JSON list of C-alpha atoms in Angstrom, two decimals:
[
{"chain": "A", "resi": 18, "resn": "MET", "atom": "CA", "xyz": [-42.76, -31.18, 27.68]},
{"chain": "A", "resi": 19, "resn": "ALA", "atom": "CA", "xyz": [-39.36, -32.87, 28.34]},
{"chain": "A", "resi": 20, "resn": "ALA", "atom": "CA", "xyz": [-37.47, -31.58, 25.22]},
{"chain": "A", "resi": 21, "resn": "ARG", "atom": "CA", "xyz": [-37.97, -29.77, 21.87]},
{"chain": "A", "resi": 22, "resn": "GLY", "atom": "CA", "xyz": [-35.41, -29.00, 19.19]},
{"chain": "A", "resi": 23, "resn": "GLU", "atom": "CA", "xyz": [-34.61, -28.73, 15.61]},
{"chain": "A", "resi": 24, "resn": "VAL", "atom": "CA", "xyz": [-33.00, -31.81, 14.14]},
{"chain": "A", "resi": 25, "resn": "LYS", "atom": "CA", "xyz": [-30.30, -31.04, 11.57]},
{"chain": "A", "resi": 26, "resn": "SER", "atom": "CA", "xyz": [-28.21, -34.24, 11.73]},
{"chain": "A", "resi": 27, "resn": "ALA", "atom": "CA", "xyz": [-28.16, -37.94, 12.51]},
{"chain": "A", "resi": 28, "resn": "GLU", "atom": "CA", "xyz": [-26.50, -37.00, 15.74]},
{"chain": "A", "resi": 29, "resn": "ALA", "atom": "CA", "xyz": [-29.20, -34.57, 16.79]},
{"chain": "A", "resi": 30, "resn": "LEU", "atom": "CA", "xyz": [-31.86, -37.19, 15.82]},
{"chain": "A", "resi": 31, "resn": "GLY", "atom": "CA", "xyz": [-30.06, -39.67, 18.05]},
{"chain": "A", "resi": 32, "resn": "ARG", "atom": "CA", "xyz": [-30.10, -37.31, 21.03]},
{"chain": "A", "resi": 33, "resn": "MET", "atom": "CA", "xyz": [-33.82, -36.67, 20.66]},
{"chain": "A", "resi": 34, "resn": "LEU", "atom": "CA", "xyz": [-34.52, -40.49, 20.33]},
{"chain": "A", "resi": 35, "resn": "GLN", "atom": "CA", "xyz": [-32.50, -41.04, 23.42]},
{"chain": "A", "resi": 36, "resn": "GLN", "atom": "CA", "xyz": [-34.33, -38.30, 25.33]},
{"chain": "A", "resi": 37, "resn": "GLY", "atom": "CA", "xyz": [-37.63, -39.91, 24.32]},
{"chain": "A", "resi": 38, "resn": "ARG", "atom": "CA", "xyz": [-36.53, -43.26, 25.52]},
{"chain": "A", "resi": 39, "resn": "LEU", "atom": "CA", "xyz": [-35.30, -41.95, 28.89]},
{"chain": "A", "resi": 40, "resn": "VAL", "atom": "CA", "xyz": [-38.49, -39.92, 29.48]},
{"chain": "A", "resi": 41, "resn": "SER", "atom": "CA", "xyz": [-40.35, -43.10, 28.77]},
{"chain": "A", "resi": 42, "resn": "GLY", "atom": "CA", "xyz": [-38.35, -44.85, 31.48]},
{"chain": "A", "resi": 43, "resn": "LEU", "atom": "CA", "xyz": [-36.92, -47.53, 28.99]},
{"chain": "A", "resi": 44, "resn": "SER", "atom": "CA", "xyz": [-33.56, -48.98, 28.70]},
{"chain": "A", "resi": 45, "resn": "GLN", "atom": "CA", "xyz": [-32.02, -49.60, 25.20]},
{"chain": "A", "resi": 46, "resn": "ARG", "atom": "CA", "xyz": [-32.77, -53.21, 25.77]},
{"chain": "A", "resi": 47, "resn": "GLU", "atom": "CA", "xyz": [-36.21, -52.85, 26.75]},
{"chain": "A", "resi": 48, "resn": "LEU", "atom": "CA", "xyz": [-36.91, -50.58, 23.76]},
{"chain": "A", "resi": 49, "resn": "ALA", "atom": "CA", "xyz": [-35.15, -52.97, 21.45]},
{"chain": "A", "resi": 50, "resn": "GLU", "atom": "CA", "xyz": [-37.31, -55.81, 22.66]},
{"chain": "A", "resi": 51, "resn": "ARG", "atom": "CA", "xyz": [-40.53, -53.78, 22.20]},
{"chain": "A", "resi": 52, "resn": "LEU", "atom": "CA", "xyz": [-39.41, -53.14, 18.57]},
{"chain": "A", "resi": 53, "resn": "ASP", "atom": "CA", "xyz": [-38.10, -56.64, 17.84]},
{"chain": "A", "resi": 54, "resn": "ALA", "atom": "CA", "xyz": [-34.73, -55.13, 17.18]},
{"chain": "A", "resi": 55, "resn": "ASP", "atom": "CA", "xyz": [-31.20, -55.41, 18.50]},
{"chain": "A", "resi": 56, "resn": "GLN", "atom": "CA", "xyz": [-29.92, -53.33, 21.34]},
{"chain": "A", "resi": 57, "resn": "LYS", "atom": "CA", "xyz": [-26.94, -52.38, 19.21]},
{"chain": "A", "resi": 58, "resn": "TYR", "atom": "CA", "xyz": [-29.31, -50.95, 16.62]},
{"chain": "A", "resi": 59, "resn": "ILE", "atom": "CA", "xyz": [-30.84, -48.71, 19.25]},
{"chain": "A", "resi": 60, "resn": "TRP", "atom": "CA", "xyz": [-27.37, -47.62, 20.46]},
{"chain": "A", "resi": 61, "resn": "ALA", "atom": "CA", "xyz": [-26.29, -46.89, 16.98]},
{"chain": "A", "resi": 62, "resn": "LEU", "atom": "CA", "xyz": [-29.32, -44.66, 16.32]},
{"chain": "A", "resi": 63, "resn": "GLU", "atom": "CA", "xyz": [-28.99, -42.81, 19.54]},
{"chain": "A", "resi": 64, "resn": "SER", "atom": "CA", "xyz": [-25.24, -42.23, 19.15]},
{"chain": "A", "resi": 65, "resn": "GLY", "atom": "CA", "xyz": [-25.70, -40.83, 15.63]},
{"chain": "A", "resi": 66, "resn": "LYS", "atom": "CA", "xyz": [-23.59, -43.52, 13.87]},
{"chain": "A", "resi": 67, "resn": "LYS", "atom": "CA", "xyz": [-23.43, -42.80, 10.25]},
{"chain": "A", "resi": 68, "resn": "GLN", "atom": "CA", "xyz": [-26.08, -44.59, 8.23]},
{"chain": "A", "resi": 69, "resn": "ILE", "atom": "CA", "xyz": [-26.26, -43.90, 4.53]},
{"chain": "A", "resi": 70, "resn": "VAL", "atom": "CA", "xyz": [-30.17, -43.55, 4.49]},
{"chain": "A", "resi": 71, "resn": "LEU", "atom": "CA", "xyz": [-30.07, -41.06, 7.44]},
{"chain": "A", "resi": 72, "resn": "GLU", "atom": "CA", "xyz": [-27.27, -39.02, 5.88]},
{"chain": "A", "resi": 73, "resn": "ARG", "atom": "CA", "xyz": [-29.05, -38.83, 2.58]},
{"chain": "A", "resi": 74, "resn": "ILE", "atom": "CA", "xyz": [-32.25, -37.68, 4.27]},
{"chain": "A", "resi": 75, "resn": "PHE", "atom": "CA", "xyz": [-30.35, -34.86, 5.96]},
{"chain": "A", "resi": 76, "resn": "GLU", "atom": "CA", "xyz": [-28.57, -33.92, 2.82]},
{"chain": "A", "resi": 77, "resn": "ILE", "atom": "CA", "xyz": [-31.92, -33.72, 0.97]},
{"chain": "A", "resi": 78, "resn": "MET", "atom": "CA", "xyz": [-33.32, -31.55, 3.77]},
{"chain": "A", "resi": 79, "resn": "ARG", "atom": "CA", "xyz": [-30.34, -29.17, 3.66]},
{"chain": "A", "resi": 80, "resn": "GLU", "atom": "CA", "xyz": [-30.59, -28.82, -0.05]},
{"chain": "A", "resi": 81, "resn": "THR", "atom": "CA", "xyz": [-34.34, -28.34, -0.14]},
{"chain": "A", "resi": 82, "resn": "GLY", "atom": "CA", "xyz": [-34.61, -26.07, 2.97]},
{"chain": "A", "resi": 83, "resn": "ILE", "atom": "CA", "xyz": [-36.71, -28.59, 4.88]},
{"chain": "A", "resi": 84, "resn": "ARG", "atom": "CA", "xyz": [-36.56, -28.20, 8.67]},
{"chain": "A", "resi": 85, "resn": "MET", "atom": "CA", "xyz": [-37.45, -30.98, 11.20]},
{"chain": "A", "resi": 86, "resn": "TYR", "atom": "CA", "xyz": [-38.49, -30.36, 14.68]},
{"chain": "A", "resi": 87, "resn": "LEU", "atom": "CA", "xyz": [-39.05, -32.90, 17.28]},
{"chain": "A", "resi": 88, "resn": "GLU", "atom": "CA", "xyz": [-40.73, -32.72, 20.68]},
{"chain": "A", "resi": 89, "resn": "VAL", "atom": "CA", "xyz": [-40.48, -35.22, 23.51]},
{"chain": "A", "resi": 90, "resn": "GLU", "atom": "CA", "xyz": [-43.43, -35.22, 25.83]},
{"chain": "A", "resi": 91, "resn": "GLU", "atom": "CA", "xyz": [-43.64, -36.19, 29.40]},
{"chain": "A", "resi": 92, "resn": "PRO", "atom": "CA", "xyz": [-45.31, -39.59, 29.76]},
{"chain": "A", "resi": 93, "resn": "HIS", "atom": "CA", "xyz": [-49.08, -39.36, 30.75]},
{"chain": "A", "resi": 94, "resn": "ALA", "atom": "CA", "xyz": [-49.98, -41.02, 34.07]},
{"chain": "A", "resi": 95, "resn": "GLY", "atom": "CA", "xyz": [-51.96, -44.22, 33.65]},
{"chain": "A", "resi": 96, "resn": "SER", "atom": "CA", "xyz": [-51.22, -44.55, 29.82]},
{"chain": "A", "resi": 97, "resn": "ALA", "atom": "CA", "xyz": [-50.76, -48.22, 29.07]},
{"chain": "A", "resi": 98, "resn": "GLU", "atom": "CA", "xyz": [-48.37, -47.12, 26.12]},
{"chain": "A", "resi": 99, "resn": "ASN", "atom": "CA", "xyz": [-46.02, -45.32, 28.51]},
{"chain": "A", "resi": 100, "resn": "THR", "atom": "CA", "xyz": [-46.19, -47.62, 31.48]},
{"chain": "A", "resi": 101, "resn": "GLY", "atom": "CA", "xyz": [-45.45, -50.85, 29.81]},
{"chain": "A", "resi": 102, "resn": "GLY", "atom": "CA", "xyz": [-49.05, -52.09, 30.19]},
{"chain": "A", "resi": 103, "resn": "ALA", "atom": "CA", "xyz": [-50.84, -54.15, 27.59]},
{"chain": "A", "resi": 104, "resn": "SER", "atom": "CA", "xyz": [-53.75, -52.77, 25.67]},
{"chain": "A", "resi": 105, "resn": "ASN", "atom": "CA", "xyz": [-56.50, -54.75, 24.01]},
{"chain": "A", "resi": 106, "resn": "GLY", "atom": "CA", "xyz": [-57.98, -51.90, 22.19]}
]
């Protein structure tokens, strides 16, 4: 396992997303291409830029006592998903 932590804010979520991307060996641009998104969007998520939806979600979590934990796993050798290979299954 590469990282594990409680996520209490958009900033903490961004750090975990970044860790997952780095462990997967992807640049922001590569991840954006895979997701059909803009690299600036990936950057904004990873840097914890304020977004109304995320802020509201974390407000709801704080008010209701919900805790979120994320775990970033090391990529598995030979996995098409983690090595960029195509899968037809």
